RNA sequence: GGGCGAUUAGCUCAGUUGGUUAGAGCGCACGCUUCACACGCGUGAGGUCACAGGUUCGAAUCCUGUAUCGCCCACCA
């Protein structure tokens, strides 16, 4: 609509059709036609969104006036292949409320949209499609498969973006980013190379979490522990072995190289240091008895069979004691040893070992215990810890940080990534809200192990390392010369997500956007990805830019059903935001996700609430009808001359406006929106309007004029205050107002000046 | 095992630094086609603020403990 929104011509052109219709009808007895019936959101929302988009004001560079202060925020990128659910809707409602507030307050606001390739999830979807077609990725080959996945991702993207717009999100679409587009790919490989050169990314043969179902390695954070009952078997390796051991996984014992006991355990002290040769289930073992303070004398027999290759803790014990770490299970969760267990799946192998133990008279006890089984979040596969050659980020290795703007960390200081992550929050350079999540964050950092970043899937950012025989090359482009093979693995999706606040602003180039908008003002996201994403962004920004990625982290809760259960297909309790928008409008949907949605706490949502807020939108519509009818013919442009009563009403409204502003500044948009709702319905409509009727019907011309001005001023004022929460209905009404200080409410000045 | 949070009206939840008779939405009861609105208006019922102590002139709010529920983290094999 307005290619150059600042021009006078354009301002005229921006006048809505509705406004013109009203102006023509300036007959005193008439009000704009659309107010003669109830508010129907469906008739307005699409046109209003289009008008906003065409105004160009979503783009900070097009905003009118001097805007020395900026406000920037990235949209947590939804999966390209996803559809909008209540979690997204809640996130969009909250973020849009903040952005619209800051835009109206006169800041140069950027809310940057993007989509996420969601590597494993997306690849899995396409693989499922292929399965239906009777083929698989192996048959297709890497290149053809990737073409297929990219096409699918691209096609799906339009769905989620369209749905995002339906919520009224004032995102700057001109800066739309995608985790796998060229700019982001360049950022990712640059980041990898720089961390590799700093020695923080290394390739190592370490014990990792292998998901046999997904056929890939996953990070510690992608594991979910499921409680199950397991059988704890107590037995000896052999008749002449002095110490009985207990385990829930007898099949792994063919990989044992030691038995660990507590150094203070008197029962076993005399065996410490002794070594035994024996045959266990056809497999020859060499077992050394070692001491380890981590062994609990009270559990089982107080002796731990050490299986270095298939248990994280055993791996560490073996490392400390210089023990060999033979692997006995392969990527398909099958046994690799010779003898009766050869080639068996771990489950079958377990039964075979137990049978053998019973046969040999070695089994002493079996009992049921509750156990936490590690499973893969995505596939549900049971994790097999095993040693593999993978890429890691070392979070504890000291390095020299060339430049740091993080308080407490000097430029040129020797630091670790862990220290940087801690300092960012401890110094309050990043504020987490609500702040009780600080503790959780520190706890996570303190327990952090090397972050495994390589994945054995095809869809994602390929690791920028090439091999030729013994040679290795790491760079953003393939090396010159023949015979180089690129590493087949891709990067953990959170590696690229970690760069998001600055890769979307043009990094590694020193762009004006990066200069203007980084660190971003706020990151709004769910508390469930505090570790996955928030912490990784702090890590990446600290390393690559020496600064924090954002000033404030606003953590929202999850949207649950009215009984507090997670929404899921199987429970059939999903409330679809698009259905809600269709039935009750985007404003009602937004408000139901904002009012009384306490930060950091889960929200229980019932459809009745959404319906209630649709009624509220209609209430405002009717209030407008009353006010416009009441002020018809009044000179609204004239300087107000209020009676004492009306002066008090205005003062009361100003106080409300300040309170609302305070609440938003303190991130309590739940309270701000609640307060507005209450004022508009129960104060303005129920009391002020009712009290105005006799005044307007009387014949005191001065009192009438004063009240007309007051009613109109308060209406125009609360439309502004309410706009961040209910943008559509407020804008629709604004377009019909006869006297206003901005053509679009979206950029109208906020009634309270920034402090 | 460690950490975080919750417990306020039938249901879902607010209650910002302690301050009059603790609020809202939905639901409920009764009455209203009152000329902005039945997507509404008015009136009303409904709470020993989980429990037990403590601090205070004063506690839903601060402190200590208990109970119940929920979540996160963790290498009891």
PDB file of N, CA, C and O in Angstrom, chain A residues 546-569:
ATOM      1  N   UNK A 546      31.974 -12.239  21.959  1.00  0.00           N
ATOM      2  CA  UNK A 546      32.409 -11.715  23.244  1.00  0.00           C
ATOM      3  C   UNK A 546      31.319 -10.942  23.946  1.00  0.00           C
ATOM      4  O   UNK A 546      31.573 -10.061  24.758  1.00  0.00           O
ATOM      5  N   UNK A 547      30.080 -11.275  23.625  1.00  0.00           N
ATOM      6  CA  UNK A 547      28.984 -10.563  24.261  1.00  0.00           C
ATOM      7  C   UNK A 547      27.826 -11.516  24.500  1.00  0.00           C
ATOM      8  O   UNK A 547      27.878 -12.675  24.122  1.00  0.00           O
ATOM      9  N   UNK A 548      26.794 -11.015  25.141  1.00  0.00           N
ATOM     10  CA  UNK A 548      25.629 -11.855  25.383  1.00  0.00           C
ATOM     11  C   UNK A 548      24.699 -11.770  24.166  1.00  0.00           C
ATOM     12  O   UNK A 548      24.743 -10.797  23.429  1.00  0.00           O
ATOM     13  N   UNK A 549      23.875 -12.777  23.954  1.00  0.00           N
ATOM     14  CA  UNK A 549      22.980 -12.749  22.789  1.00  0.00           C
ATOM     15  C   UNK A 549      21.719 -11.928  23.029  1.00  0.00           C
ATOM     16  O   UNK A 549      21.059 -11.523  22.073  1.00  0.00           O
ATOM     17  N   UNK A 550      21.390 -11.705  24.309  1.00  0.00           N
ATOM     18  CA  UNK A 550      20.165 -10.974  24.631  1.00  0.00           C
ATOM     19  C   UNK A 550      20.289 -10.462  26.051  1.00  0.00           C
ATOM     20  O   UNK A 550      21.065 -10.976  26.842  1.00  0.00           O
ATOM     21  N   UNK A 551      19.510  -9.414  26.344  1.00  0.00           N
ATOM     22  CA  UNK A 551      19.553  -8.810  27.673  1.00  0.00           C
ATOM     23  C   UNK A 551      18.624  -9.508  28.647  1.00  0.00           C
ATOM     24  O   UNK A 551      18.902  -9.614  29.832  1.00  0.00           O
ATOM     25  N   UNK A 552      17.490  -9.895  28.129  1.00  0.00           N
ATOM     26  CA  UNK A 552      16.479 -10.503  28.990  1.00  0.00           C
ATOM     27  C   UNK A 552      15.982 -11.792  28.369  1.00  0.00           C
ATOM     28  O   UNK A 552      15.778 -11.863  27.161  1.00  0.00           O
ATOM     29  N   UNK A 553      15.847 -12.790  29.195  1.00  0.00           N
ATOM     30  CA  UNK A 553      15.206 -14.018  28.758  1.00  0.00           C
ATOM     31  C   UNK A 553      13.855 -14.091  29.465  1.00  0.00           C
ATOM     32  O   UNK A 553      13.795 -14.077  30.687  1.00  0.00           O
ATOM     33  N   UNK A 554      12.814 -14.108  28.693  1.00  0.00           N
ATOM     34  CA  UNK A 554      11.473 -14.225  29.264  1.00  0.00           C
ATOM     35  C   UNK A 554      11.012 -15.651  29.014  1.00  0.00           C
ATOM     36  O   UNK A 554      10.878 -16.085  27.872  1.00  0.00           O
ATOM     37  N   UNK A 555      10.832 -16.383  30.079  1.00  0.00           N
ATOM     38  CA  UNK A 555      10.444 -17.785  29.921  1.00  0.00           C
ATOM     39  C   UNK A 555       8.949 -17.958  30.170  1.00  0.00           C
ATOM     40  O   UNK A 555       8.443 -17.561  31.225  1.00  0.00           O
ATOM     41  N   UNK A 556       8.264 -18.494  29.191  1.00  0.00           N
ATOM     42  CA  UNK A 556       6.842 -18.757  29.390  1.00  0.00           C
ATOM     43  C   UNK A 556       6.631 -20.228  29.722  1.00  0.00           C
ATOM     44  O   UNK A 556       7.504 -21.061  29.500  1.00  0.00           O
ATOM     45  N   UNK A 557       5.449 -20.497  30.272  1.00  0.00           N
ATOM     46  CA  UNK A 557       5.122 -21.883  30.603  1.00  0.00           C
ATOM     47  C   UNK A 557       4.506 -22.598  29.415  1.00  0.00           C
ATOM     48  O   UNK A 557       4.419 -22.060  28.315  1.00  0.00           O
ATOM     49  N   UNK A 558       4.121 -23.810  29.643  1.00  0.00           N
ATOM     50  CA  UNK A 558       3.490 -24.596  28.588  1.00  0.00           C
ATOM     51  C   UNK A 558       1.982 -24.388  28.645  1.00  0.00           C
ATOM     52  O   UNK A 558       1.428 -24.108  29.691  1.00  0.00           O
ATOM     53  N   UNK A 559       1.363 -24.531  27.481  1.00  0.00           N
ATOM     54  CA  UNK A 559      -0.095 -24.443  27.436  1.00  0.00           C
ATOM     55  C   UNK A 559      -0.659 -25.851  27.612  1.00  0.00           C
ATOM     56  O   UNK A 559      -0.337 -26.761  26.847  1.00  0.00           O
ATOM     57  N   UNK A 560      -1.467 -26.001  28.636  1.00  0.00           N
ATOM     58  CA  UNK A 560      -2.052 -27.316  28.909  1.00  0.00           C
ATOM     59  C   UNK A 560      -3.562 -27.251  28.775  1.00  0.00           C
ATOM     60  O   UNK A 560      -4.116 -26.178  28.598  1.00  0.00           O
ATOM     61  N   UNK A 561      -4.193 -28.381  28.875  1.00  0.00           N
ATOM     62  CA  UNK A 561      -5.652 -28.361  28.781  1.00  0.00           C
ATOM     63  C   UNK A 561      -6.226 -27.936  30.128  1.00  0.00           C
ATOM     64  O   UNK A 561      -5.498 -27.681  31.073  1.00  0.00           O
ATOM     65  N   UNK A 562      -7.552 -27.858  30.207  1.00  0.00           N
ATOM     66  CA  UNK A 562      -8.130 -27.284  31.421  1.00  0.00           C
ATOM     67  C   UNK A 562      -7.878 -28.143  32.657  1.00  0.00           C
ATOM     68  O   UNK A 562      -7.987 -27.675  33.779  1.00  0.00           O
ATOM     69  N   UNK A 563      -7.529 -29.395  32.441  1.00  0.00           N
ATOM     70  CA  UNK A 563      -7.230 -30.262  33.582  1.00  0.00           C
ATOM     71  C   UNK A 563      -5.743 -30.285  33.901  1.00  0.00           C
ATOM     72  O   UNK A 563      -5.303 -31.005  34.796  1.00  0.00           O
ATOM     73  N   UNK A 564      -4.963 -29.543  33.142  1.00  0.00           N
ATOM     74  CA  UNK A 564      -3.538 -29.474  33.420  1.00  0.00           C
ATOM     75  C   UNK A 564      -2.737 -30.536  32.696  1.00  0.00           C
ATOM     76  O   UNK A 564      -1.552 -30.698  32.938  1.00  0.00           O
ATOM     77  N   UNK A 565      -3.388 -31.264  31.800  1.00  0.00           N
ATOM     78  CA  UNK A 565      -2.655 -32.293  31.060  1.00  0.00           C
ATOM     79  C   UNK A 565      -2.036 -31.680  29.817  1.00  0.00           C
ATOM     80  O   UNK A 565      -2.527 -30.678  29.297  1.00  0.00           O
ATOM     81  N   UNK A 566      -0.953 -32.304  29.359  1.00  0.00           N
ATOM     82  CA  UNK A 566      -0.376 -31.856  28.100  1.00  0.00           C
ATOM     83  C   UNK A 566      -1.382 -32.094  26.996  1.00  0.00           C
ATOM     84  O   UNK A 566      -2.116 -33.069  27.027  1.00  0.00           O
ATOM     85  N   UNK A 567      -1.405 -31.184  26.018  1.00  0.00           N
ATOM     86  CA  UNK A 567      -2.297 -31.424  24.889  1.00  0.00           C
ATOM     87  C   UNK A 567      -1.653 -32.454  23.977  1.00  0.00           C
ATOM     88  O   UNK A 567      -0.482 -32.322  23.624  1.00  0.00           O
ATOM     89  N   UNK A 568      -2.392 -33.478  23.611  1.00  0.00           N
ATOM     90  CA  UNK A 568      -1.829 -34.497  22.735  1.00  0.00           C
ATOM     91  C   UNK A 568      -2.929 -35.132  21.903  1.00  0.00           C
ATOM     92  O   UNK A 568      -4.098 -35.123  22.280  1.00  0.00           O
ATOM     93  N   UNK A 569      -2.493 -35.662  20.775  1.00  0.00           N
ATOM     94  CA  UNK A 569      -3.445 -36.317  19.878  1.00  0.00           C
ATOM     95  C   UNK A 569      -4.122 -37.486  20.572  1.00  0.00           C
ATOM     96  O   UNK A 569      -5.315 -37.675  20.456  1.00  0.00           O
TER      97      UNK A 569
END
